[in-house]
């Protein structure tokens, strides 16, 4: 299919699967030693988000689940957070960029927790899992892996998994 250009080269090739537009990862464009993993499963990724082009998935099914569960709400913010910042020359620029990243992580955490709660209340447990996974990711980014403040995100995931009888 048509090649879609990425800041680091042609990372994705546009293909058609049924009526949906899908970006498949071009394995030759991945830098040596870099592994792209699925946002949902942690397995090797084959598909890339068409919006931010910075979120990867194992398959169209995982991309669709994540989109419905949370990514549609956070795609632009994820793009800002994960996108290239360019060369930061001064200490002041680095500190400002770190502060902006922390603010984005806090915004993303709030959105993900709220969406996970909404999905739990509506009984959409699969969607709650993907939103809960993102809440956990951003909780760790904000508070650190070993902080007690990440417990609410683990509880969201536990409740969603109990709803799925796992």
Coordinates of N, CA, C and O in Angstrom, one line a residue:
X1 N 0.8 -1.2 0.0 CA 0.0 0.0 0.0 C 0.9 1.2 0.0 O 2.1 1.2 -0.1
X2 N 0.2 2.4 0.2 CA 0.9 3.7 0.2 C 1.8 3.8 1.5 O 1.3 3.3 2.6
X3 N 2.9 4.3 1.4 CA 3.8 4.5 2.6 C 3.4 5.8 3.3 O 3.3 6.8 2.6
X4 N 3.3 5.7 4.6 CA 3.1 6.9 5.4 C 4.4 7.3 6.1 O 5.0 6.4 6.7
X5 N 4.8 8.5 6.1 CA 6.0 8.9 6.6 C 6.0 9.3 8.1 O 5.0 9.9 8.5
X6 N 7.0 8.8 8.8 CA 7.1 9.0 10.2 C 8.4 9.9 10.4 O 9.2 9.9 9.6
X7 N 8.5 10.7 11.5 CA 9.6 11.5 11.7 C 11.0 10.8 11.6 O 12.0 11.3 11.2
X8 N 11.0 9.4 11.9 CA 12.2 8.7 11.9 C 12.3 7.8 10.6 O 12.9 6.8 10.6
X9 N 11.5 8.1 9.6 CA 11.5 7.3 8.4 C 10.1 6.7 8.1 O 9.2 7.1 8.8
X10 N 10.0 5.8 7.2 CA 8.7 5.3 6.8 C 8.5 4.1 7.8 O 8.8 3.0 7.5
X11 N 7.8 4.4 8.9 CA 7.6 3.4 9.9 C 6.4 2.6 9.6 O 6.2 1.4 10.0
X12 N 5.4 3.1 8.9 CA 4.2 2.4 8.6 C 3.8 2.4 7.2 O 4.2 3.3 6.4
X13 N 3.1 1.4 6.8 CA 2.5 1.2 5.4 C 1.0 1.1 5.6 O 0.5 0.3 6.4
X14 N 0.3 2.0 4.8 CA -1.2 1.9 4.9 C -1.7 0.8 4.1 O -1.3 0.6 3.0
X15 N -2.6 0.0 4.7 CA -3.2 -1.1 4.0 C -4.7 -1.1 4.3 O -5.2 -0.3 5.1
X16 N -5.4 -1.9 3.6 CA -6.8 -1.9 3.8 C -7.2 -3.3 4.3 O -6.9 -4.3 3.7
X17 N -7.9 -3.3 5.4 CA -8.5 -4.5 6.0 C -10.0 -4.2 6.1 O -10.4 -3.3 6.9
X18 N -10.8 -4.8 5.4 CA -12.3 -4.5 5.3 C -12.4 -3.0 4.9 O -11.8 -2.6 4.0
X19 N -13.2 -2.3 5.7 CA -13.4 -0.9 5.3 C -12.5 0.1 6.1 O -12.6 1.3 5.9
X20 N -11.8 -0.4 7.1 CA -11.0 0.4 8.0 C -9.6 0.7 7.4 O -9.0 -0.1 6.7
X21 N -9.1 1.9 7.7 CA -7.8 2.3 7.3 C -6.9 1.8 8.4 O -7.1 2.1 9.6
X22 N -5.8 1.1 8.1 CA -5.0 0.5 9.1 C -3.5 0.8 8.8 O -3.1 0.7 7.6
X23 N -2.7 1.1 9.7 CA -1.3 1.3 9.5 C -0.5 0.1 10.1 O -0.6 -0.1 11.3
X24 N 0.1 -0.6 9.2 CA 0.9 -1.7 9.6 C 2.4 -1.2 9.8 O 2.8 -0.4 9.0
X25 N 3.1 -1.7 10.8 CA 4.4 -1.3 11.0 C 5.3 -2.0 10.0 O 5.2 -3.2 9.7
X26 N 6.2 -1.2 9.4 CA 7.2 -1.7 8.4 C 8.4 -2.1 9.2 O 9.1 -1.3 9.8
X27 N 8.6 -3.4 9.4 CA 9.7 -3.9 10.3 C 11.1 -3.4 9.8 O 12.0 -3.3 10.7
X28 N 11.3 -3.1 8.6 CA 12.6 -2.6 8.1 C 12.9 -1.2 8.6 O 14.0 -0.8 8.5
X29 N 11.9 -0.5 9.0 CA 12.0 0.9 9.4 C 12.3 1.0 10.9 O 12.6 2.1 11.4
X30 N 12.3 -0.1 11.7 CA 12.5 0.0 13.1 C 14.0 0.0 13.3 O 14.7 -0.9 12.9
X31 N 14.5 0.9 14.1 CA 16.0 0.9 14.4 C 16.4 -0.4 15.1 O 15.7 -0.9 15.9
X32 N 17.6 -0.8 14.8 CA 18.2 -2.0 15.3 C 18.2 -1.9 16.9 O 18.5 -0.9 17.4
X33 N 17.7 -3.0 17.5 CA 17.7 -3.0 19.0 C 16.4 -2.5 19.6 O 16.1 -2.7 20.8
X34 N 15.6 -1.7 18.8 CA 14.4 -1.2 19.3 C 13.2 -2.2 19.1 O 13.1 -2.7 18.0
X35 N 12.5 -2.4 20.1 CA 11.3 -3.4 20.0 C 10.0 -2.6 20.3 O 9.9 -1.9 21.3
X36 N 9.1 -2.7 19.3 CA 7.8 -2.0 19.5 C 6.9 -3.0 20.1 O 6.7 -4.1 19.6
X37 N 6.2 -2.7 21.2 CA 5.3 -3.6 21.8 C 3.9 -3.1 21.9 O 3.7 -1.8 21.9
X38 N 2.9 -4.0 21.9 CA 1.5 -3.6 22.0 C 1.2 -2.9 23.3 O 1.6 -3.4 24.4
X39 N 0.4 -1.9 23.1 CA 0.0 -1.1 24.3 C -0.9 -1.9 25.2 O -1.0 -1.6 26.4
X40 N -1.6 -2.9 24.7 CA -2.6 -3.6 25.4 C -2.0 -4.9 26.0 O -2.2 -5.3 27.1
X41 N -1.3 -5.7 25.1 CA -0.8 -7.0 25.5 C 0.7 -7.1 25.9 O 1.1 -8.0 26.5
X42 N 1.5 -6.1 25.5 CA 2.9 -6.2 25.7 C 3.6 -7.1 24.8 O 4.8 -7.2 24.8
X43 N 2.9 -7.6 23.8 CA 3.5 -8.5 22.8 C 4.1 -7.7 21.6 O 3.7 -6.5 21.5
X44 N 4.9 -8.3 20.8 CA 5.4 -7.5 19.6 C 4.3 -6.9 18.8 O 3.3 -7.5 18.5
X45 N 4.5 -5.6 18.4 CA 3.5 -4.8 17.7 C 3.6 -5.0 16.2 O 4.7 -5.1 15.7
X46 N 2.4 -4.9 15.5 CA 2.4 -5.0 14.1 C 1.6 -3.8 13.5 O 1.6 -3.6 12.3
X47 N 0.8 -3.1 14.4 CA -0.1 -2.0 13.9 C 0.2 -0.8 14.7 O 0.6 -0.8 15.9
X48 N 0.1 0.4 14.1 CA 0.4 1.7 14.7 C -0.9 2.5 14.7 O -1.7 2.4 13.8
X49 N -1.1 3.4 15.7 CA -2.2 4.3 15.8 C -2.2 5.2 14.6 O -1.1 5.9 14.4
X50 N -3.3 5.4 13.9 CA -3.3 6.3 12.7 C -3.3 7.7 13.2 O -2.9 8.6 12.4
X51 N -3.7 8.0 14.4 CA -3.8 9.4 14.9 C -2.4 9.9 15.3 O -1.8 10.8 14.7
X52 N -1.9 9.4 16.5 CA -0.7 9.9 17.1 C 0.5 9.3 16.4 O 1.6 9.9 16.5
X53 N 0.4 8.1 15.9 CA 1.5 7.4 15.2 C 2.6 7.1 16.2 O 3.8 6.9 15.8
X54 N 2.3 7.1 17.5 CA 3.3 6.8 18.6 C 2.8 5.7 19.5 O 3.4 5.5 20.6
X55 N 1.7 5.1 19.2 CA 1.1 4.0 20.0 C 1.0 2.8 19.1 O 0.5 2.9 18.0
X56 N 1.4 1.6 19.7 CA 1.5 0.4 18.9 C 0.7 -0.7 19.4 O 0.4 -0.8 20.6
X57 N 0.3 -1.6 18.5 CA -0.6 -2.7 18.9 C -0.2 -4.0 18.2 O 0.3 -3.9 17.1
X58 N -0.6 -5.1 18.8 CA -0.3 -6.4 18.2 C -1.3 -6.6 17.0 O -0.8 -7.2 16.0
X59 N -2.5 -6.2 17.1 CA -3.5 -6.4 16.0 C -4.5 -5.3 15.9 O -4.6 -4.5 16.9
X60 N -5.3 -5.4 14.9 CA -6.4 -4.4 14.8 C -7.4 -4.6 15.9 O -8.0 -3.6 16.4
X61 N -7.6 -5.8 16.4 CA -8.5 -6.0 17.6 C -8.1 -5.2 18.8 O -8.9 -4.6 19.5
X62 N -6.8 -5.3 19.1 CA -6.3 -4.6 20.3 C -6.4 -3.1 20.1 O -6.7 -2.3 21.0
X63 N -6.1 -2.6 18.8 CA -6.2 -1.2 18.5 C -7.6 -0.7 18.7 O -7.9 0.3 19.3
X64 N -8.6 -1.5 18.2 CA -10.0 -1.1 18.3 C -10.4 -1.1 19.8 O -11.1 -0.2 20.2
X65 N -10.0 -2.1 20.6 CA -10.4 -2.2 22.0 C -9.8 -1.0 22.7 O -10.5 -0.3 23.5
X66 N -8.5 -0.7 22.5 CA -7.9 0.5 23.2 C -8.5 1.8 22.7 O -8.7 2.7 23.6
X67 N -8.9 1.9 21.4 CA -9.5 3.1 20.9 C -10.8 3.4 21.7 O -11.1 4.5 22.1
X68 N -11.7 2.3 21.7 CA -13.0 2.5 22.4 C -12.8 2.7 23.9 O -13.6 3.4 24.5
X69 N -11.8 2.0 24.5 CA -11.7 2.1 25.9 C -11.1 3.4 26.5 O -11.5 3.9 27.5
X70 N -10.1 3.9 25.7 CA -9.4 5.1 26.3 C -8.7 6.0 25.2 O -8.7 7.2 25.3
X71 N -8.1 5.3 24.2 CA -7.2 6.1 23.3 C -7.9 7.2 22.6 O -7.2 8.2 22.3
X72 N -9.1 7.1 22.2 CA -9.8 8.2 21.5 C -9.8 9.4 22.4 O -9.9 10.5 21.8
X73 N -9.8 9.3 23.7 CA -9.8 10.4 24.6 C -8.5 11.0 24.8 O -8.3 12.2 25.2
X74 N -7.4 10.2 24.6 CA -6.1 10.7 25.0 C -5.1 10.8 23.8 O -3.9 11.1 24.1
X75 N -5.5 10.4 22.6 CA -4.6 10.3 21.5 C -3.7 11.6 21.3 O -2.5 11.5 21.2
X76 N -4.4 12.7 21.3 CA -3.6 14.0 21.1 C -2.6 14.3 22.2 O -1.5 14.7 22.0
X77 N -3.0 14.0 23.5 CA -2.1 14.2 24.6 C -1.0 13.2 24.6 O 0.2 13.6 24.9
X78 N -1.2 12.0 24.2 CA -0.2 11.0 24.1 C 0.8 11.5 23.0 O 2.0 11.4 23.2
X79 N 0.3 12.0 21.9 CA 1.2 12.5 20.9 C 2.1 13.6 21.4 O 3.3 13.7 21.1
X80 N 1.5 14.5 22.2 CA 2.3 15.6 22.8 C 3.4 15.0 23.7 O 4.5 15.5 23.7
X81 N 3.0 14.1 24.5 CA 3.9 13.5 25.5 C 5.0 12.7 24.9 O 6.2 12.8 25.3
X82 N 4.7 11.8 23.9 CA 5.7 10.9 23.4 C 6.4 11.5 22.1 O 7.4 10.9 21.7
X83 N 5.9 12.6 21.6 CA 6.5 13.2 20.4 C 7.8 13.8 20.6 O 8.3 14.0 21.8
X84 N 8.5 14.0 19.6 CA 9.9 14.6 19.6 C 9.8 16.0 20.2 O 9.0 16.8 19.9
X85 N 10.7 16.2 21.2 CA 10.9 17.6 21.8 C 12.0 18.4 21.1 O 12.2 19.5 21.5
X86 N 12.7 17.8 20.2 CA 13.8 18.5 19.6 C 15.0 18.6 20.6 O 14.9 18.0 21.7
X87 N 16.0 19.3 20.2 CA 17.2 19.4 21.1 C 16.9 20.4 22.1 O 16.5 21.6 21.8
X88 N 17.1 20.0 23.4 CA 16.9 21.0 24.5 C 18.3 21.4 24.9 O 19.1 20.6 25.5
X89 N 18.6 22.7 24.7 CA 20.0 23.1 24.8 C 20.3 23.5 26.2 O 21.4 23.3 26.7
X90 N 19.5 24.2 26.9 CA 19.8 24.7 28.2 C 19.1 23.9 29.3 O 18.2 23.2 29.1
X91 N 19.7 24.1 30.5 CA 19.1 23.4 31.7 C 17.7 23.9 31.9 O 16.8 23.2 32.3
X92 N 17.4 25.2 31.7 CA 16.1 25.8 31.8 C 15.1 25.1 30.8 O 14.0 24.8 31.2
X93 N 15.5 24.9 29.6 CA 14.6 24.2 28.6 C 14.3 22.8 29.1 O 13.2 22.4 28.9
X94 N 15.3 22.1 29.6 CA 15.1 20.7 30.1 C 14.1 20.7 31.3 O 13.2 19.9 31.3
X95 N 14.3 21.6 32.2 CA 13.4 21.7 33.3 C 12.0 22.0 32.9 O 11.0 21.5 33.4
X96 N 11.8 22.9 32.0 CA 10.5 23.3 31.5 C 9.8 22.1 30.8 O 8.7 21.8 31.0
X97 N 10.6 21.4 30.0 CA 10.1 20.2 29.3 C 9.7 19.1 30.3 O 8.6 18.5 30.1
X98 N 10.5 18.9 31.4 CA 10.1 18.0 32.4 C 8.8 18.4 33.1 O 8.0 17.5 33.4
X99 N 8.7 19.6 33.4 CA 7.5 20.2 34.0 C 6.3 20.0 33.1 O 5.2 19.6 33.6
X100 N 6.4 20.2 31.8 CA 5.3 20.1 30.9 C 4.9 18.6 30.8 O 3.7 18.2 30.7
X101 N 5.9 17.7 30.8 CA 5.7 16.3 30.7 C 4.9 15.8 32.0 O 4.0 15.0 31.9
X102 N 5.3 16.3 33.1 CA 4.6 15.9 34.4 C 3.2 16.4 34.3 O 2.3 15.7 34.7
X103 N 2.9 17.6 33.8 CA 1.6 18.1 33.7 C 0.7 17.2 32.7 O -0.4 16.9 33.0
X104 N 1.3 16.8 31.6 CA 0.6 15.9 30.7 C 0.3 14.6 31.3 O -0.7 14.1 31.2
X105 N 1.3 14.0 32.1 CA 1.1 12.8 32.7 C -0.1 12.9 33.7 O -0.9 12.0 33.9
X106 N -0.1 14.0 34.5 CA -1.2 14.2 35.4 C -2.6 14.3 34.7 O -3.6 13.7 35.2
X107 N -2.6 15.0 33.6 CA -3.9 15.1 32.8 C -4.3 13.7 32.3 O -5.5 13.4 32.4
X108 N -3.3 13.0 31.8 CA -3.6 11.7 31.2 C -4.1 10.7 32.3 O -5.0 10.0 32.1
X109 N -3.5 10.8 33.5 CA -3.9 10.0 34.6 C -5.3 10.3 35.0 O -6.1 9.3 35.2
X110 N -5.7 11.5 35.1 CA -7.0 11.9 35.5 C -8.1 11.4 34.5 O -9.1 10.8 34.8
X111 N -7.8 11.6 33.2 CA -8.7 11.1 32.1 C -8.8 9.6 32.2 O -9.9 9.0 32.1
X112 N -7.7 8.9 32.3 CA -7.7 7.4 32.3 C -8.5 6.9 33.5 O -9.3 5.9 33.4
X113 N -8.3 7.4 34.7 CA -9.0 7.0 35.9 C -10.5 7.2 35.7 O -11.3 6.3 36.0
X114 N -10.9 8.4 35.2 CA -12.3 8.7 35.0 C -12.9 7.8 34.0 O -14.1 7.3 34.2
X115 N -12.3 7.5 32.9 CA -12.8 6.6 31.9 C -12.9 5.2 32.4 O -13.9 4.5 32.2
X116 N -11.9 4.7 33.2 CA -12.0 3.4 33.7 C -13.2 3.3 34.7 O -13.9 2.3 34.6
X117 N -13.4 4.3 35.5 CA -14.6 4.3 36.4 C -15.9 4.2 35.6 O -16.8 3.5 36.0
X118 N -16.0 5.1 34.6 CA -17.2 5.1 33.7 C -17.5 3.7 33.1 O -18.6 3.2 33.1
X119 N -16.4 3.0 32.6 CA -16.6 1.7 32.0 C -17.0 0.7 33.1 O -17.8 -0.2 32.8
X120 N -16.4 0.8 34.3 CA -16.8 -0.1 35.4 C -18.3 0.0 35.7 O -19.0 -1.0 35.8
X121 N -18.7 1.3 35.8 CA -20.1 1.5 36.2 C -21.1 1.0 35.1 O -22.1 0.5 35.4
X122 N -20.7 1.2 33.8 CA -21.6 0.7 32.7 C -21.4 -0.8 32.5 O -22.2 -1.3 31.6
X123 N -20.5 -1.5 33.2 CA -20.4 -2.9 33.0 C -19.5 -3.3 31.8 O -19.5 -4.4 31.4
X124 N -18.8 -2.3 31.2 CA -17.9 -2.6 30.1 C -16.5 -2.9 30.6 O -15.6 -2.1 30.5
X125 N -16.4 -4.1 31.1 CA -15.2 -4.5 31.8 C -13.9 -4.6 30.9 O -12.8 -4.2 31.4
X126 N -14.1 -5.0 29.7 CA -12.9 -5.1 28.8 C -12.4 -3.7 28.5 O -11.2 -3.5 28.4
X127 N -13.3 -2.7 28.3 CA -12.9 -1.3 28.1 C -12.3 -0.8 29.4 O -11.3 0.0 29.3
X128 N -12.8 -1.2 30.6 CA -12.2 -0.7 31.8 C -10.8 -1.2 32.0 O -10.0 -0.5 32.6
X129 N -10.5 -2.4 31.5 CA -9.2 -3.0 31.6 C -8.2 -2.1 30.9 O -7.1 -1.7 31.4
X130 N -8.5 -1.7 29.6 CA -7.5 -0.9 28.8 C -7.4 0.5 29.4 O -6.3 1.0 29.5
X131 N -8.5 1.1 29.9 CA -8.4 2.4 30.6 C -7.6 2.2 31.9 O -6.8 3.1 32.2
X132 N -7.8 1.2 32.6 CA -7.1 0.9 33.8 C -5.6 0.7 33.6 O -4.8 1.2 34.4
X133 N -5.3 0.0 32.5 CA -3.8 -0.2 32.2 C -3.1 1.2 32.0 O -2.0 1.4 32.4
X134 N -3.8 2.1 31.3 CA -3.3 3.4 31.0 C -3.2 4.2 32.3 O -2.2 4.9 32.6
X135 N -4.2 4.1 33.2 CA -4.2 4.7 34.5 C -3.0 4.3 35.3 O -2.3 5.1 35.9
X136 N -2.7 3.0 35.2 CA -1.5 2.4 35.9 C -0.2 3.0 35.3 O 0.7 3.4 36.1
X137 N -0.2 3.0 34.0 CA 1.0 3.6 33.4 C 1.3 5.0 33.8 O 2.4 5.4 34.2
X138 N 0.3 5.9 33.8 CA 0.5 7.3 34.1 C 0.6 7.5 35.7 O 1.3 8.4 36.1
X139 N 0.0 6.6 36.5 CA 0.3 6.6 37.9 C 1.7 6.4 38.2 O 2.3 7.1 39.0
X140 N 2.3 5.4 37.6 CA 3.7 5.1 37.8 C 4.6 6.3 37.3 O 5.6 6.6 37.9
X141 N 4.2 6.9 36.2 CA 5.0 8.0 35.7 C 4.9 9.2 36.6 O 5.9 9.9 36.8
X142 N 3.8 9.4 37.2 CA 3.6 10.6 38.1 C 4.2 10.3 39.5 O 4.9 11.1 40.1
X143 N 3.9 9.1 40.1 CA 4.2 8.9 41.5 C 5.4 7.9 41.7 O 6.0 7.9 42.8
X144 N 5.8 7.2 40.7 CA 6.9 6.2 40.8 C 6.3 4.8 41.0 O 5.2 4.7 41.5
X145 N 7.1 3.8 40.6 CA 6.6 2.5 40.6 C 6.3 2.0 42.0 O 5.3 1.2 42.2
X146 N 7.0 2.4 43.0 CA 6.9 1.8 44.3 C 6.0 2.7 45.3 O 5.9 2.4 46.5
X147 N 5.4 3.7 44.7 CA 4.5 4.5 45.5 C 3.2 3.9 45.9 O 2.6 3.2 45.0
X148 N 2.7 4.2 47.0 CA 1.3 3.8 47.4 C 0.3 4.4 46.5 O -0.9 3.9 46.4
X149 N 0.6 5.5 45.9 CA -0.4 6.3 45.1 C -0.7 5.5 43.8 O -1.7 5.9 43.1
X150 N 0.0 4.4 43.5 CA -0.4 3.6 42.3 C -1.5 2.6 42.6 O -2.0 2.0 41.7
X151 N -1.7 2.4 43.9 CA -2.7 1.3 44.3 C -4.1 1.5 43.7 O -4.7 0.6 43.3
X152 N -4.6 2.8 43.7 CA -6.0 2.9 43.0 C -6.0 2.4 41.6 O -7.0 1.8 41.2
X153 N -5.0 2.6 40.8 CA -5.0 2.0 39.5 C -5.0 0.5 39.5 O -5.7 -0.1 38.7
X154 N -4.2 -0.1 40.4 CA -4.3 -1.6 40.5 C -5.7 -2.0 40.9 O -6.2 -3.1 40.4
X155 N -6.3 -1.3 41.8 CA -7.7 -1.7 42.2 C -8.7 -1.5 41.0 O -9.6 -2.4 40.9
X156 N -8.5 -0.5 40.2 CA -9.4 -0.4 39.0 C -9.2 -1.7 38.1 O -10.2 -2.2 37.6
X157 N -8.0 -2.1 37.9 CA -7.7 -3.3 37.1 C -8.3 -4.5 37.8 O -8.8 -5.4 37.1
X158 N -8.1 -4.6 39.1 CA -8.7 -5.8 39.8 C -10.2 -5.9 39.6 O -10.7 -6.9 39.3
X159 N -10.8 -4.7 39.8 CA -12.3 -4.7 39.7 C -12.7 -5.1 38.3 O -13.7 -5.8 38.1
X160 N -12.0 -4.6 37.3 CA -12.4 -4.9 35.9 C -12.2 -6.4 35.6 O -13.0 -7.0 34.9
X161 N -11.1 -6.9 36.1 CA -10.8 -8.3 35.9 C -11.8 -9.2 36.6 O -12.2 -10.3 36.1
X162 N -12.3 -8.8 37.8 CA -13.3 -9.5 38.5 C -14.6 -9.5 37.7 O -15.3 -10.5 37.6
X163 N -14.9 -8.4 37.0 CA -16.1 -8.3 36.2 C -16.0 -9.2 35.0 O -17.0 -9.7 34.5
X164 N -14.8 -9.5 34.5 CA -14.6 -10.5 33.4 C -14.4 -11.9 33.9 O -14.1 -12.8 33.1
X165 N -14.6 -12.1 35.2 CA -14.4 -13.4 35.8 C -13.0 -14.0 35.6 O -12.9 -15.2 35.4
X166 N -12.0 -13.2 35.7 CA -10.6 -13.7 35.6 C -10.0 -13.9 36.9 O -10.2 -13.1 37.8

